[in-house]
mmCIF file of C-alpha atoms in Angstrom:
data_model
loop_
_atom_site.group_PDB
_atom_site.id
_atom_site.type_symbol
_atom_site.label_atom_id
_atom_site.label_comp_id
_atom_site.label_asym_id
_atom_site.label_seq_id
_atom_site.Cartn_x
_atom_site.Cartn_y
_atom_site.Cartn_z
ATOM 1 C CA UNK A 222 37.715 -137.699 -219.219
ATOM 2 C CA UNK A 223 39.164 -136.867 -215.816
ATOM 3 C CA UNK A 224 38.821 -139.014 -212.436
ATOM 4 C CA UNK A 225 38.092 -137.502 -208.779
ATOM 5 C CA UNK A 226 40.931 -136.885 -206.634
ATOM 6 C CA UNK A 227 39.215 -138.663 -203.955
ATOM 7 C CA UNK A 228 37.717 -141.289 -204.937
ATOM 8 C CA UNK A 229 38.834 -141.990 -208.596
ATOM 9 C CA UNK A 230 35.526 -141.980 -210.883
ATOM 10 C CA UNK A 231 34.934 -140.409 -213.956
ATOM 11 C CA UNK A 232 34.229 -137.161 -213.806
ATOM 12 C CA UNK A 233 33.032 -134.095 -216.745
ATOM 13 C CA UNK A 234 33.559 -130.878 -215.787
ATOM 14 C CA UNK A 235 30.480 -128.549 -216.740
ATOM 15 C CA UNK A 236 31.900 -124.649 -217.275
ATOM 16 C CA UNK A 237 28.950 -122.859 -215.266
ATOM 17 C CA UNK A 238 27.567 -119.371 -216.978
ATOM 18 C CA UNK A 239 27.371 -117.725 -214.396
ATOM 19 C CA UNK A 240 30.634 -117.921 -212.885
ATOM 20 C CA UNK A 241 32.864 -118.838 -215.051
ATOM 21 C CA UNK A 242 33.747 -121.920 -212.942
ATOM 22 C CA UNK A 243 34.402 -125.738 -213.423
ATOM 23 C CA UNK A 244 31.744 -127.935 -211.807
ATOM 24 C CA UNK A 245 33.041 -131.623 -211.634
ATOM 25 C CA UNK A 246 29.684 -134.141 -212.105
ATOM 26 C CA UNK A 247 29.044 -137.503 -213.370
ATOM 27 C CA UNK A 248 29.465 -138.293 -216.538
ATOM 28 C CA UNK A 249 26.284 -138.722 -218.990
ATOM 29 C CA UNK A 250 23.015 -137.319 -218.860
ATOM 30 C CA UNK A 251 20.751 -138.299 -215.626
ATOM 31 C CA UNK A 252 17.197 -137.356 -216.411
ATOM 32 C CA UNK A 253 16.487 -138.332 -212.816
ATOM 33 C CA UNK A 254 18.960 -137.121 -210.236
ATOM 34 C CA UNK A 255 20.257 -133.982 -212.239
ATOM 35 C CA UNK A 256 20.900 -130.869 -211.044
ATOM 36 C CA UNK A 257 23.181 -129.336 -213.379
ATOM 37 C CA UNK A 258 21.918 -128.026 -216.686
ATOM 38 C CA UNK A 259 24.664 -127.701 -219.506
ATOM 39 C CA UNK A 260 24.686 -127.912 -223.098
ATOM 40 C CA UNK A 261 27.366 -130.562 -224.526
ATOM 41 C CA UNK A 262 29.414 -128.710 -227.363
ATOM 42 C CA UNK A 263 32.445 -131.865 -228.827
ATOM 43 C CA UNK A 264 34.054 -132.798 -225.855
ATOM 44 C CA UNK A 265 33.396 -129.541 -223.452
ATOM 45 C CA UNK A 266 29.890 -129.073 -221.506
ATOM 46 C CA UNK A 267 29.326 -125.347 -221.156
ATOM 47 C CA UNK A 268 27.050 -123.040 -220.200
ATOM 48 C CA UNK A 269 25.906 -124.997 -216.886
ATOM 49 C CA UNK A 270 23.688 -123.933 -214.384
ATOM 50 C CA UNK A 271 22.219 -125.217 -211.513
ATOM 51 C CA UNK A 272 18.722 -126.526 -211.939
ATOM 52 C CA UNK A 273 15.962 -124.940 -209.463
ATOM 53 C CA UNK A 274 12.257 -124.251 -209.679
ATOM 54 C CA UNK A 275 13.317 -120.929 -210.646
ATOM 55 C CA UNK A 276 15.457 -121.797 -213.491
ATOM 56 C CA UNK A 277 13.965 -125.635 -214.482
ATOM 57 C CA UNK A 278 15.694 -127.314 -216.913
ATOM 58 C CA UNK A 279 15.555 -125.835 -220.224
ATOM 59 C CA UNK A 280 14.946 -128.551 -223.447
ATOM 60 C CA UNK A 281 17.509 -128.021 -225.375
ATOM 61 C CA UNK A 282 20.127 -128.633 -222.341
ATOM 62 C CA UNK A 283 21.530 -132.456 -220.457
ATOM 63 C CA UNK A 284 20.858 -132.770 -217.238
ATOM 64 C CA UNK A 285 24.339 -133.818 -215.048
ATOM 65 C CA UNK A 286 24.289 -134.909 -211.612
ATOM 66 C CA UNK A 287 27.639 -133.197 -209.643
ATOM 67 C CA UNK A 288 29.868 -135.555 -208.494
ATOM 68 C CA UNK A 289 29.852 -134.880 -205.137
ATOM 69 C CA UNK A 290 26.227 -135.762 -204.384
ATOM 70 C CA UNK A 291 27.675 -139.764 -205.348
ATOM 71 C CA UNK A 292 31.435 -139.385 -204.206
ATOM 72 C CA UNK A 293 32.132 -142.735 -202.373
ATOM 73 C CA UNK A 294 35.107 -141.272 -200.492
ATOM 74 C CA UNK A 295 33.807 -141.021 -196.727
ATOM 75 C CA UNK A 296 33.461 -137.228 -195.437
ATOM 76 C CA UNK A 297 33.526 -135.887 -199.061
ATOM 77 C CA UNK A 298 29.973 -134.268 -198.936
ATOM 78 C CA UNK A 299 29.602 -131.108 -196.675
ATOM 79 C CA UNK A 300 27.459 -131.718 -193.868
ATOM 80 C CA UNK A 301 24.065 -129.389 -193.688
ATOM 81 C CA UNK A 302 24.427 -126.310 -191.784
ATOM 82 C CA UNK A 303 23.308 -125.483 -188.535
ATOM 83 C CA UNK A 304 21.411 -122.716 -187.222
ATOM 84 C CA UNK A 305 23.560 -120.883 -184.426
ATOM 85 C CA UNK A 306 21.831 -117.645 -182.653
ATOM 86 C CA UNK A 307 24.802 -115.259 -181.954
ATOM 87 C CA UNK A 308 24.862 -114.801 -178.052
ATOM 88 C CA UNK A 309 22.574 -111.694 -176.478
ATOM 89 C CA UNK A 310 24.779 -108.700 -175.917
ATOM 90 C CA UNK A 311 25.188 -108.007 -172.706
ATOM 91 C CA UNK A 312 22.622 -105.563 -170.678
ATOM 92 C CA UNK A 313 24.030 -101.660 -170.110
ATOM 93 C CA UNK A 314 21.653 -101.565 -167.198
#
């Protein structure tokens, strides 16, 4: 099992399908908070994808929660985006 850089917990990482990429979440399944679908194969959790009303959770798959949605190190999740309207070009006339 590996532990966050920044705040030291345990953390699985779930290979996602569609990108080939390492998604660090909590260990364990969380049937409440999840939002990462994998399927656990021995030690490795593959085939991961995020879990959306589009793409629910399928049976046969655990349901993770990623790790930075609980990371206690302060500033470690991403704050929301804001909306910015790009300034009015200037009038020819």
């Amino acid at each position: 099992m590996s532990k966050c850089r920044e705040c030291g917990a345990s953390i699985a990482f779930v290979r996602m399908a569609d990108t080939g990429k390492l998604m660090p979440c909590n260990p364990g399944a969380d049937p409440d908070r999840g939002n990462v679908a994998c399927i656990k194969s021995g030690a490795l959790y593959i085939n991961g994808y995020v879990i959306t009303d589009a793409r629910p959770l399928h049976p046969d798959f655990t349901p993770l929660l990623a790790h930075w949605a609980t990371c206690t190190k302060k500033g470690r999740a991403k704050p929301a985006p804001t909306t910015q309207t790009a300034p009015a070009d200037p009038a020819l006339f």
